[in-house]
XYZ file of C-alpha atoms in Angstrom:
409
model
C 117.381 226.494 97.070
C 119.188 224.272 99.548
C 118.337 220.882 100.730
C 120.061 218.279 102.770
C 121.909 215.586 100.791
C 119.875 212.635 99.846
C 121.677 211.187 96.767
C 122.394 212.375 93.142
C 121.085 215.462 91.554
C 118.128 215.164 89.183
C 119.720 216.574 86.078
C 118.955 214.133 83.160
C 118.408 211.354 85.582
C 114.647 211.096 84.969
C 113.122 207.703 84.167
C 112.763 208.653 80.525
C 116.359 209.764 80.127
C 117.361 206.687 81.987
C 115.601 204.446 79.570
C 116.848 206.357 76.571
C 120.403 206.069 77.807
C 119.993 202.323 78.350
C 118.863 202.139 74.715
C 121.848 203.994 73.506
C 124.287 202.067 75.570
C 123.247 198.817 73.979
C 123.665 200.318 70.488
C 126.887 202.421 70.973
C 129.834 200.357 72.361
C 133.119 202.066 72.857
C 134.584 202.574 69.450
C 138.387 202.043 69.306
C 139.360 205.282 67.617
C 142.703 206.948 68.321
C 143.390 210.447 67.237
C 146.948 211.643 66.845
C 148.544 214.091 69.200
C 149.756 217.329 67.602
C 151.688 219.996 69.611
C 150.013 223.297 70.062
C 152.713 225.870 70.514
C 150.321 228.561 71.602
C 148.887 226.550 74.442
C 152.422 225.255 75.332
C 153.381 228.883 75.699
C 150.597 229.588 78.211
C 151.750 226.738 80.292
C 155.458 227.566 80.006
C 154.851 231.277 80.782
C 153.725 230.447 84.276
C 156.981 228.658 85.308
C 157.646 229.463 89.136
C 154.515 231.551 89.251
C 152.757 229.086 91.658
C 155.817 228.670 93.786
C 156.324 232.385 94.076
C 152.667 233.108 95.100
C 152.781 230.297 97.550
C 156.009 231.675 99.173
C 154.324 235.015 99.473
C 151.404 233.468 101.208
C 153.750 231.612 103.559
C 155.635 234.812 104.482
C 152.584 236.917 105.018
C 151.100 234.110 107.290
C 154.023 234.462 109.556
C 153.313 236.926 112.497
C 156.716 238.722 111.685
C 156.124 238.663 107.914
C 159.529 236.995 107.336
C 160.749 233.502 107.434
C 164.085 231.660 107.331
C 164.985 229.401 104.355
C 164.616 226.218 106.305
C 160.879 227.180 107.017
C 160.356 227.268 103.277
C 162.098 223.840 102.851
C 159.392 222.351 105.060
C 156.765 223.404 102.324
C 158.818 222.125 99.445
C 156.054 219.725 98.341
C 153.468 222.499 98.170
C 155.800 224.720 96.267
C 156.282 221.972 93.655
C 160.013 222.348 93.855
C 162.125 219.162 93.499
C 164.879 218.275 95.939
C 167.561 218.860 93.420
C 166.739 222.520 93.229
C 167.741 224.975 96.041
C 164.858 227.104 97.389
C 167.146 229.981 98.087
C 168.044 230.110 94.415
C 164.393 230.335 93.411
C 163.636 233.169 95.850
C 166.754 235.150 94.943
C 165.750 235.009 91.268
C 163.096 237.718 91.911
C 164.652 240.440 94.095
C 161.765 242.911 93.487
C 159.388 240.590 95.210
C 161.594 239.117 98.027
C 164.124 240.869 100.288
C 166.865 238.907 101.861
C 168.625 239.408 105.089
C 170.815 237.194 107.226
C 170.541 236.189 110.931
C 173.338 234.098 112.677
C 172.400 230.942 114.160
C 173.619 229.635 117.470
C 176.869 228.569 115.944
C 177.358 231.931 114.207
C 176.556 230.793 110.819
C 174.425 233.390 108.760
C 170.999 231.890 107.841
C 169.104 233.577 104.915
C 165.711 235.063 105.857
C 163.247 236.464 103.489
C 160.527 239.008 103.627
C 158.457 240.922 100.949
C 159.392 244.146 99.199
C 156.902 247.016 99.618
C 155.869 246.511 96.028
C 154.995 242.851 96.599
C 153.222 243.579 99.882
C 151.085 246.134 98.099
C 150.189 243.614 95.427
C 149.272 241.047 98.213
C 147.022 243.633 99.778
C 145.309 244.056 96.458
C 144.858 240.267 96.236
C 143.163 240.200 99.571
C 140.664 242.792 98.525
C 139.875 240.758 95.349
C 139.472 237.533 97.350
C 136.986 239.126 99.655
C 134.980 240.319 96.499
C 135.049 236.932 95.076
C 134.371 234.959 98.228
C 130.934 233.811 97.024
C 132.410 232.667 93.595
C 135.135 230.639 95.315
C 132.690 229.158 97.723
C 130.519 227.863 94.825
C 133.476 226.373 93.101
C 134.372 224.400 96.132
C 130.844 223.277 96.658
C 130.565 222.132 92.977
C 133.830 220.261 93.284
C 132.318 218.305 96.184
C 129.089 217.811 94.366
C 130.835 216.206 91.441
C 131.969 213.351 93.861
C 129.827 210.326 94.711
C 129.867 210.788 98.456
C 130.181 214.556 98.435
C 133.566 214.191 100.185
C 137.162 214.592 99.247
C 140.315 214.202 101.200
C 142.066 217.463 102.113
C 145.123 216.243 100.345
C 143.201 215.955 96.999
C 141.774 219.512 97.556
C 145.252 220.748 98.393
C 146.447 219.593 94.865
C 143.608 221.692 93.235
C 143.515 224.784 95.494
C 145.863 226.810 93.328
C 143.982 226.131 90.180
C 140.558 226.820 91.881
C 141.808 229.984 93.476
C 141.360 228.835 97.041
C 143.365 230.570 99.804
C 146.685 228.994 100.808
C 145.270 228.332 104.211
C 141.684 227.593 103.221
C 141.391 224.817 105.843
C 141.625 227.437 108.582
C 140.622 230.659 106.954
C 137.805 229.692 104.636
C 136.133 226.378 105.628
C 135.359 227.324 109.384
C 133.426 230.324 108.190
C 130.780 228.064 106.634
C 129.905 225.392 109.257
C 126.508 225.046 107.691
C 128.123 223.837 104.331
C 131.201 221.940 105.318
C 132.371 219.343 107.881
C 135.805 217.919 108.444
C 135.664 214.060 108.834
C 137.949 211.096 109.255
C 138.029 208.770 106.247
C 138.504 205.066 106.184
C 142.199 205.435 105.291
C 142.728 207.696 108.386
C 143.119 210.811 106.259
C 141.094 214.009 107.006
C 138.254 214.670 104.536
C 135.982 217.644 103.654
C 132.242 216.741 103.473
C 129.541 218.918 101.879
C 126.485 219.096 104.161
C 124.017 220.781 101.978
C 122.996 220.531 98.366
C 122.234 223.434 96.139
C 120.160 222.592 93.022
C 121.111 225.875 91.446
C 124.721 224.728 91.203
C 123.957 221.464 89.396
C 123.739 223.275 86.071
C 126.910 222.468 84.261
C 128.822 225.049 82.226
C 127.833 223.184 79.036
C 124.133 223.433 79.898
C 124.550 227.118 80.765
C 126.035 227.782 77.338
C 123.441 225.709 75.503
C 120.683 227.528 77.316
C 122.049 231.032 76.634
C 122.638 230.301 72.962
C 119.151 228.628 72.734
C 120.477 225.533 71.146
C 118.047 222.862 69.964
C 120.248 220.193 71.508
C 119.017 221.425 74.801
C 115.545 220.084 73.969
C 116.613 216.529 73.417
C 119.477 216.329 75.878
C 122.165 215.515 73.246
C 124.481 218.434 73.941
C 127.703 218.621 71.963
C 131.072 219.884 73.197
C 132.906 222.758 71.543
C 135.734 221.319 69.452
C 138.896 223.072 68.514
C 141.932 221.365 66.904
C 145.428 222.593 66.582
C 146.110 224.237 63.207
C 147.054 221.760 60.656
C 145.401 218.931 62.491
C 144.250 216.361 59.956
C 141.115 214.308 60.806
C 140.456 211.136 58.867
C 136.997 210.577 57.521
C 136.438 207.618 59.743
C 137.299 209.610 62.693
C 135.067 212.480 61.667
C 132.156 210.194 61.352
C 132.751 208.714 64.851
C 133.177 212.109 66.317
C 129.826 213.389 64.749
C 128.027 210.327 66.007
C 129.637 210.696 69.515
C 128.684 214.307 69.792
C 124.999 213.339 69.069
C 124.821 210.950 72.051
C 122.845 211.892 75.099
C 124.705 214.229 77.514
C 124.644 213.059 81.102
C 125.097 215.897 83.650
C 128.233 215.334 85.819
C 126.053 216.138 88.877
C 123.465 213.257 88.130
C 123.682 209.664 88.927
C 125.360 207.637 86.148
C 125.416 204.251 87.717
C 123.220 202.800 85.053
C 125.742 203.610 82.255
C 127.890 200.795 80.885
C 131.528 201.949 81.288
C 132.311 200.075 77.991
C 130.210 202.407 75.890
C 130.793 205.706 74.109
C 127.857 207.227 76.026
C 129.687 206.512 79.283
C 132.807 208.076 77.830
C 130.782 211.153 76.959
C 129.846 211.464 80.569
C 133.424 211.170 81.767
C 134.474 213.942 79.185
C 131.548 215.988 80.722
C 132.855 215.493 84.239
C 136.408 216.757 83.395
C 134.916 219.489 81.128
C 133.075 220.777 84.163
C 136.110 220.127 86.606
C 138.249 222.334 84.291
C 135.653 224.982 84.298
C 135.905 225.110 88.052
C 139.517 226.217 87.782
C 140.584 229.868 87.217
C 142.586 229.260 84.147
C 140.709 226.270 82.819
C 143.802 223.950 83.247
C 145.364 221.691 85.777
C 148.157 219.167 85.970
C 147.215 215.687 84.925
C 148.493 214.283 88.232
C 145.949 216.418 90.134
C 143.062 214.384 88.826
C 144.773 210.996 88.665
C 143.489 210.155 92.195
C 139.936 211.210 91.554
C 138.774 207.819 90.094
C 136.959 206.501 93.201
C 135.516 209.845 94.357
C 134.082 210.553 90.999
C 133.036 206.963 90.502
C 134.975 206.632 87.090
C 136.304 203.414 85.516
C 139.900 202.440 85.049
C 142.117 204.397 82.778
C 139.651 207.222 82.829
C 142.293 209.766 81.926
C 142.548 208.299 78.418
C 139.711 210.517 77.409
C 142.372 213.390 77.256
C 144.110 211.604 74.454
C 140.955 210.354 72.765
C 139.458 213.950 72.589
C 142.314 216.238 71.530
C 139.683 218.670 70.078
C 138.416 219.267 73.626
C 141.509 218.831 75.733
C 145.078 219.515 75.075
C 147.927 217.987 76.989
C 151.009 220.172 77.415
C 154.258 218.634 78.414
C 156.050 221.865 79.345
C 157.584 222.576 82.718
C 158.480 218.818 83.239
C 154.728 217.800 83.784
C 151.667 217.079 81.821
C 149.072 219.878 82.061
C 145.535 219.357 80.748
C 144.073 222.573 79.111
C 140.456 223.078 78.030
C 140.779 224.315 74.436
C 137.534 226.197 74.216
C 138.514 228.425 76.951
C 141.311 230.062 75.051
C 141.584 232.336 72.089
C 145.322 232.057 71.205
C 147.111 232.625 74.513
C 144.237 234.663 76.042
C 141.561 233.389 78.390
C 138.115 234.283 77.000
C 136.724 234.696 80.565
C 139.238 236.030 82.925
C 138.784 235.817 86.625
C 139.846 238.740 88.652
C 142.397 236.628 90.515
C 143.956 235.839 87.166
C 144.741 239.612 86.776
C 146.501 239.455 90.096
C 148.598 236.493 88.983
C 149.508 238.357 85.738
C 150.772 241.186 87.860
C 152.903 238.791 89.785
C 154.212 237.291 86.576
C 155.161 240.759 85.230
C 156.908 241.511 88.531
C 158.867 238.305 88.289
C 159.961 239.065 84.701
C 161.008 242.463 85.605
C 162.952 241.179 88.655
C 164.581 238.306 86.789
C 165.728 240.735 83.983
C 166.802 243.462 86.402
C 168.832 240.994 88.508
C 170.645 239.551 85.403
C 171.569 243.305 84.491
C 172.916 243.942 87.993
C 170.185 246.405 88.842
C 169.537 244.766 92.296
C 172.163 244.428 94.919
C 171.988 242.019 97.895
C 171.079 243.909 101.055
C 172.377 242.038 104.071
C 170.249 243.654 106.694
C 168.998 247.154 105.913
C 165.687 245.854 104.411
C 164.196 245.492 108.020
C 164.316 247.703 110.855
C 167.037 247.007 113.372
C 164.529 246.206 116.186
C 162.760 243.595 113.881
C 166.006 241.741 113.250
C 166.668 241.866 116.936
C 163.356 240.360 117.753
C 163.754 237.636 115.001
C 167.127 236.563 116.461
C 165.769 236.580 120.064
C 162.760 234.406 119.081
C 164.575 231.990 117.090
C 168.008 231.582 118.639
C 166.632 229.175 121.222
C 164.832 227.108 118.674
C 166.507 223.644 118.253
C 165.353 223.504 114.480
C 167.358 226.713 113.642
C 169.651 225.556 110.983
C 172.086 226.907 108.535
C 171.125 227.027 104.764
C 173.450 224.055 103.995
C 171.793 221.927 106.635
C 168.267 222.982 105.663
C 168.752 222.324 101.932
């Protein structure tokens, strides 16, 4: 099943397929067709409904990773980039918004100024324990997702910084670099890249993982396209989307072009052709299938051009194929959503970790509404045992980085 890396996967990369692809690329140049962008309120609601969810779940992971299971506000400020919170927003305000997830208490610093500390409520801690059990059960699935991500790249290597941007969408643990990767030394190796960054390299290749999601679906449905290799992508347009006849003809012709597996070598394809564009669409189609909720922020893939061996302006395929991808501009960012994965606002295939995230979302909503109704009162110290607070103060009072909330934020 496994073999040492020796280049690209076979896929559709046989000599026959190579020659046929060459014939197609001579006949089908990149057609200048621009489809209009139409808002999809349903998918916009999917994106908008997860506001603050990533930040909250990340803060939960930061807190439980601390030996004392509580952290000061300035400790969270150091992780502002991972939380996706801009500098014009106070982190303490975000945490206090959900009092049924985070408890707050204060410890005076060396100057006597009370500094906010946060820990988890019993309900949040119970949900986190449930998440750990689910992660253990899904360990093989998450491992395959990471392997396939690296297999999509030309050198089977990605900077850890790039993986960090995708770890939430792929369901990887918050501290995957220390809790996940070291457990699989036969598969992964940390390496120094040419730009002095640390990268993750895949050491072994699994042929069973080179079957893309589109190929799996075509095989399960026994489509005739599977025989000639001209697989077509599922298309879903926003309700009321009008497609001109010229665009319809181009789309039908484009769908009939040969499908190049995202795991196979595509160096023979001319980037100025529609057949090359279909391969790029296939790469992102597969990449989005590697995410739990079949979506990711556009900026997370903007730096994948070189690792994936893609041409300039490769993200233009998102606009050129609105029936496959939808770009939501909610939450002050651009999020690429795979249309086929949703029936209205509901995922057709829901990963167990998505259920956990939905439970967090429900808790967040209850906490936010309860706080606005005055159901939660700030507790200035009773949330922790007295000896715990004493230990926290003893450990941190000598720390030179111990700051007040004003200095930290």
